Amino acid sequence: MAELMCNPRRIQVRATRRLAEAWEQEVRRSVVLSGDVAGEARVRERLAAAVGAPTLAALSRVLGRTEGWEEGDDGVFRHPLDGGVISFDPDSRELEIVARVSARVEASGEAVAVVRAEVDDLLEASGAGTYYDDAWGGHTRERAEREAGSGAEAALDEAAERARARARDRVEKTHERKVRNQARRRAEGTFETTKRERERELRAQAADLLTVIGDTGRGLFHRALAEAYRDAILAYARTHRATGITCSEDGGVVDIQFEVEV
């Protein structure tokens, strides 16, 4: 025998709830700052006065044609070193070697404010349930009413949580800038302290490095200076119609011979 089922009936329950709450809330922000810092050490040496104008002019030509040396718009010749640079200024006759060591520095700051948050809303929600007149499948009116009531209460709970979340967001937005600025100021203070300490360390490292690259730089310059001496002497010999001009180099020593009638 077939079982007959009636059409389902629907019950809807509407519920309201006054949500009035207040609480203390932390607004916390962190700021991280980073930047490059460097330490330098330098030494300046003046070319001896005994180096005459012809040799100085020849030196500029030698530096101009030697690989690695570059003449800047300021007329200063520079050559990169591993961790620094060597430069020569023909006008001041000054040789300068600079060692530079750099590092990345990072510092953070945090600020916290405890503020009052509150919510005062009248919440509304609804829930629904179904039943059959013949209570088919256990779906009685009483059960439907309970389901509708439970659904409305659950919806009110969700609405309450959303209201609390909105209140928390309002508090965050209201105080965020002030708290973040406090965190930034603390980060900046820490960063400056860390930067100064790191710069002192880097200057000490640069001083040690200067000893190493100083020898390399002077070697580069003195080779160019020796070549300039050679060019200046040979130019002198040719200008004075010298004869028997010979030029040889052995172990870094240049030997130039010629004869000039007096």
Short mmCIF file of C-alpha atoms in Angstrom, two decimals:
data_model
loop_
_atom_site.label_atom_id
_atom_site.label_comp_id
_atom_site.label_asym_id
_atom_site.label_seq_id
_atom_site.Cartn_x
_atom_site.Cartn_y
_atom_site.Cartn_z
CA MET A 1 0.00 0.00 0.00
CA ALA A 2 1.51 3.38 -1.06
CA GLU A 3 2.29 5.97 1.62
CA LEU A 4 0.78 9.40 1.01
CA MET A 5 2.74 12.54 1.95
CA CYS A 6 1.20 15.96 2.53
CA ASN A 7 2.71 19.17 1.24
CA PRO A 8 5.29 20.63 3.63
CA ARG A 9 4.44 23.67 5.66
CA ARG A 10 6.95 26.37 6.49
CA ILE A 11 7.42 28.23 9.76
CA GLN A 12 9.54 31.36 9.95
CA VAL A 13 10.64 32.93 13.20
CA ARG A 14 12.00 36.45 13.44
CA ALA A 15 14.07 37.40 16.45
CA THR A 16 15.74 40.55 17.73
CA ARG A 17 18.53 41.07 20.22
CA ARG A 18 20.03 44.16 21.76
CA LEU A 19 23.79 43.89 21.61
CA ALA A 20 25.43 46.32 24.02
CA GLU A 21 29.02 45.45 24.86
CA ALA A 22 32.27 47.23 25.61
CA TRP A 23 35.78 45.89 25.94
CA GLU A 24 39.42 46.92 25.96
CA GLN A 25 41.26 46.20 22.75
CA GLU A 26 44.92 46.29 21.82
CA VAL A 27 45.93 48.15 18.70
CA ARG A 28 49.42 46.93 17.84
CA ARG A 29 51.65 47.96 14.97
CA SER A 30 55.20 47.05 13.99
CA VAL A 31 57.46 48.94 11.60
CA VAL A 32 60.66 47.55 10.08
CA LEU A 33 63.23 49.91 8.58
CA SER A 34 66.26 48.91 6.56
CA GLY A 35 68.98 50.71 4.69
CA ASP A 36 72.54 50.55 3.48
CA VAL A 37 75.35 51.93 5.61
CA ALA A 38 79.00 52.30 4.76
CA GLY A 39 82.33 52.91 6.38
CA GLU A 40 85.20 54.62 4.61
CA ALA A 41 88.89 55.06 5.16
CA ARG A 42 91.13 57.17 2.95
CA VAL A 43 94.67 58.33 2.55
CA ARG A 44 96.00 61.25 0.50
CA GLU A 45 99.53 61.60 -0.80
CA ARG A 46 100.93 64.54 -2.71
CA LEU A 47 103.20 63.94 -5.67
CA ALA A 48 106.73 65.08 -4.96
CA ALA A 49 107.64 68.56 -6.14
CA ALA A 50 110.57 67.00 -7.99
CA VAL A 51 108.13 65.62 -10.54
CA GLY A 52 108.33 68.32 -13.21
CA ALA A 53 105.71 69.62 -15.59
CA PRO A 54 106.85 67.45 -18.54
CA THR A 55 106.52 64.29 -16.44
CA LEU A 56 103.17 65.44 -15.06
CA ALA A 57 101.86 66.05 -18.58
CA ALA A 58 103.16 62.66 -19.67
CA LEU A 59 101.49 61.06 -16.64
CA SER A 60 98.09 62.38 -17.71
CA ARG A 61 98.62 60.90 -21.17
CA VAL A 62 99.69 57.56 -19.71
CA LEU A 63 96.70 57.38 -17.38
CA GLY A 64 94.41 58.34 -20.25
CA ARG A 65 95.55 55.40 -22.37
CA THR A 66 95.99 52.79 -19.65
CA GLU A 67 93.18 50.28 -19.24
CA GLY A 68 91.30 50.65 -15.97
CA TRP A 69 91.95 54.35 -15.55
CA GLU A 70 89.09 56.71 -16.42
CA GLU A 71 89.21 60.48 -16.59
CA GLY A 72 86.15 62.17 -15.12
CA ASP A 73 84.56 65.43 -16.13
CA ASP A 74 86.45 67.02 -13.25
CA GLY A 75 89.77 66.04 -14.81
CA VAL A 76 90.51 63.50 -12.07
CA PHE A 77 91.73 60.04 -13.10
CA ARG A 78 90.20 57.12 -11.22
CA HIS A 79 90.85 53.38 -11.12
CA PRO A 80 88.55 50.95 -9.28
CA LEU A 81 90.04 48.67 -6.68
CA ASP A 82 88.59 45.61 -4.99
CA GLY A 83 86.72 47.41 -2.24
CA GLY A 84 87.64 50.95 -3.13
CA VAL A 85 89.10 53.36 -5.66
CA ILE A 86 92.33 55.20 -6.34
CA SER A 87 92.29 58.67 -7.88
CA PHE A 88 94.84 61.18 -9.08
CA ASP A 89 94.19 64.88 -9.61
CA PRO A 90 96.81 66.43 -11.92
CA ASP A 91 95.87 69.96 -10.82
CA SER A 92 96.46 69.35 -7.12
CA ARG A 93 99.08 66.62 -7.78
CA GLU A 94 97.24 64.62 -5.14
CA LEU A 95 96.84 60.86 -5.04
CA GLU A 96 93.94 59.52 -2.97
CA ILE A 97 93.06 55.94 -2.08
CA VAL A 98 89.64 55.21 -0.60
CA ALA A 99 88.47 51.92 0.91
CA ARG A 100 84.75 51.41 1.36
CA VAL A 101 82.84 48.66 3.15
CA SER A 102 79.04 48.57 3.14
CA ALA A 103 76.36 46.50 4.84
CA ARG A 104 72.60 46.28 5.19
CA VAL A 105 71.11 47.40 8.50
CA GLU A 106 67.63 46.56 9.75
CA ALA A 107 65.74 47.74 12.82
CA SER A 108 62.18 47.39 14.03
CA GLY A 109 59.87 49.26 16.34
CA GLU A 110 56.57 48.28 17.92
CA ALA A 111 53.83 50.27 19.60
CA VAL A 112 50.71 49.16 21.44
CA ALA A 113 47.69 51.16 22.54
CA VAL A 114 44.93 49.78 24.75
CA VAL A 115 41.70 51.46 23.71
CA ARG A 116 38.02 51.08 24.44
CA ALA A 117 35.80 49.43 21.87
CA GLU A 118 32.05 49.22 22.12
CA VAL A 119 29.02 48.13 20.17
CA ASP A 120 25.38 49.04 20.67
CA ASP A 121 23.16 47.56 17.98
CA LEU A 122 19.68 46.15 17.65
CA LEU A 123 20.11 42.94 15.75
CA GLU A 124 17.45 41.22 13.70
CA ALA A 125 17.51 37.75 12.20
CA SER A 126 15.19 35.00 11.11
CA GLY A 127 15.13 31.24 11.01
CA ALA A 128 12.90 28.75 9.20
CA GLY A 129 11.66 25.21 9.67
CA THR A 130 9.34 22.83 7.84
CA TYR A 131 6.77 20.31 9.06
CA TYR A 132 3.99 18.12 7.76
CA ASP A 133 0.46 18.00 9.07
CA ASP A 134 0.78 14.26 9.38
CA ALA A 135 4.24 14.60 10.98
CA TRP A 136 5.80 12.68 8.10
CA GLY A 137 9.34 11.63 8.82
CA GLY A 138 9.15 13.13 12.29
CA HIS A 139 8.76 16.64 10.91
CA THR A 140 6.27 17.92 13.45
CA ARG A 141 5.27 21.51 13.99
CA GLU A 142 7.01 21.55 17.34
CA ARG A 143 10.21 20.36 15.71
CA ALA A 144 9.91 22.99 12.99
CA GLU A 145 9.42 25.71 15.58
CA ARG A 146 12.53 24.57 17.44
CA GLU A 147 14.54 24.52 14.22
CA ALA A 148 13.31 27.96 13.23
CA GLY A 149 14.10 29.34 16.68
CA SER A 150 17.55 27.74 16.69
CA GLY A 151 18.22 29.08 13.21
CA ALA A 152 17.20 32.58 14.26
CA GLU A 153 19.45 32.40 17.34
CA ALA A 154 22.37 31.15 15.26
CA ALA A 155 21.81 33.97 12.78
CA LEU A 156 21.73 36.45 15.67
CA ASP A 157 25.01 35.02 16.98
CA GLU A 158 26.59 35.49 13.54
CA ALA A 159 25.20 39.02 13.27
CA ALA A 160 26.58 39.81 16.73
CA GLU A 161 30.02 38.59 15.74
CA ARG A 162 29.90 40.70 12.59
CA ALA A 163 28.92 43.72 14.67
CA ARG A 164 31.82 43.09 17.04
CA ALA A 165 34.18 42.73 14.08
CA ARG A 166 32.98 46.05 12.66
CA ALA A 167 33.55 47.69 16.03
CA ARG A 168 37.06 46.23 16.23
CA ASP A 169 37.79 47.48 12.71
CA ARG A 170 36.55 50.96 13.58
CA VAL A 171 38.85 51.08 16.59
CA GLU A 172 41.78 49.84 14.50
CA LYS A 173 41.20 52.47 11.82
CA THR A 174 40.71 55.24 14.37
CA HIS A 175 43.98 54.59 16.21
CA GLU A 176 46.07 52.92 13.50
CA ARG A 177 47.93 56.01 12.27
CA LYS A 178 48.85 57.21 15.76
CA VAL A 179 50.09 53.78 16.83
CA ARG A 180 51.97 53.24 13.58
CA ASN A 181 53.67 56.62 13.91
CA GLN A 182 54.77 55.69 17.42
CA ALA A 183 56.15 52.41 16.10
CA ARG A 184 57.96 54.25 13.30
CA ARG A 185 59.57 56.72 15.70
CA ARG A 186 60.83 53.85 17.83
CA ALA A 187 62.09 52.04 14.74
CA GLU A 188 63.86 55.20 13.56
CA GLY A 189 65.53 55.63 16.94
CA THR A 190 66.69 52.03 16.96
CA PHE A 191 67.79 52.29 13.34
CA GLU A 192 69.93 55.38 13.98
CA THR A 193 71.60 53.73 16.97
CA THR A 194 72.22 50.53 15.03
CA LYS A 195 73.44 52.53 12.05
CA ARG A 196 76.00 54.47 14.10
CA GLU A 197 77.31 51.31 15.74
CA ARG A 198 77.55 49.50 12.40
CA GLU A 199 79.25 52.47 10.75
CA ARG A 200 81.96 52.44 13.45
CA GLU A 201 82.53 48.75 12.78
CA LEU A 202 82.60 49.32 9.03
CA ARG A 203 85.09 52.19 9.34
CA ALA A 204 87.41 49.89 11.26
CA GLN A 205 87.02 47.25 8.57
CA ALA A 206 87.65 49.87 5.89
CA ALA A 207 90.85 50.93 7.64
CA ASP A 208 92.08 47.33 7.53
CA LEU A 209 91.05 47.06 3.89
CA LEU A 210 92.85 50.30 3.06
CA THR A 211 96.14 48.73 4.07
CA VAL A 212 95.60 45.94 1.55
CA ILE A 213 94.26 47.88 -1.41
CA GLY A 214 96.64 50.76 -0.72
CA ASP A 215 99.57 48.63 -1.82
CA THR A 216 97.68 47.55 -4.92
CA GLY A 217 96.68 51.11 -5.77
CA ARG A 218 100.15 52.54 -5.29
CA GLY A 219 101.54 49.78 -7.49
CA LEU A 220 99.15 50.75 -10.29
CA PHE A 221 100.02 54.42 -9.98
CA HIS A 222 103.76 53.96 -9.73
CA ARG A 223 103.78 51.81 -12.86
CA ALA A 224 102.01 54.63 -14.68
CA LEU A 225 104.41 57.17 -13.17
CA ALA A 226 107.42 55.13 -14.29
CA GLU A 227 105.98 55.02 -17.79
CA ALA A 228 105.47 58.78 -17.65
CA TYR A 229 109.10 59.29 -16.61
CA ARG A 230 110.18 57.15 -19.54
CA ASP A 231 108.01 59.08 -22.00
CA ALA A 232 109.19 62.44 -20.65
CA ILE A 233 112.86 61.46 -20.86
CA LEU A 234 112.50 60.07 -24.36
CA ALA A 235 110.64 63.20 -25.43
CA TYR A 236 113.47 65.30 -24.01
CA ALA A 237 116.05 63.24 -25.87
CA ARG A 238 114.22 63.55 -29.18
CA THR A 239 113.60 67.26 -28.70
CA HIS A 240 117.34 67.78 -28.17
CA ARG A 241 118.23 65.58 -31.15
CA ALA A 242 119.89 62.95 -29.02
CA THR A 243 121.61 60.03 -30.72
CA GLY A 244 122.03 56.43 -29.74
CA ILE A 245 118.72 56.34 -27.92
CA THR A 246 118.05 52.98 -26.27
CA CYS A 247 115.31 52.04 -23.85
CA SER A 248 114.98 48.74 -22.01
CA GLU A 249 113.18 47.46 -18.94
CA ASP A 250 114.26 44.67 -16.64
CA GLY A 251 112.51 43.73 -13.42
CA GLY A 252 110.58 46.97 -13.31
CA VAL A 253 113.71 49.07 -13.84
CA VAL A 254 113.76 51.24 -16.97
CA ASP A 255 117.17 51.89 -18.53
CA ILE A 256 117.35 54.77 -21.01
CA GLN A 257 120.56 55.80 -22.69
CA PHE A 258 121.27 58.52 -25.27
CA GLU A 259 123.87 61.09 -26.22
CA VAL A 260 123.29 64.82 -26.53
CA GLU A 261 125.75 67.31 -27.91
CA VAL A 262 126.37 70.17 -25.51
#
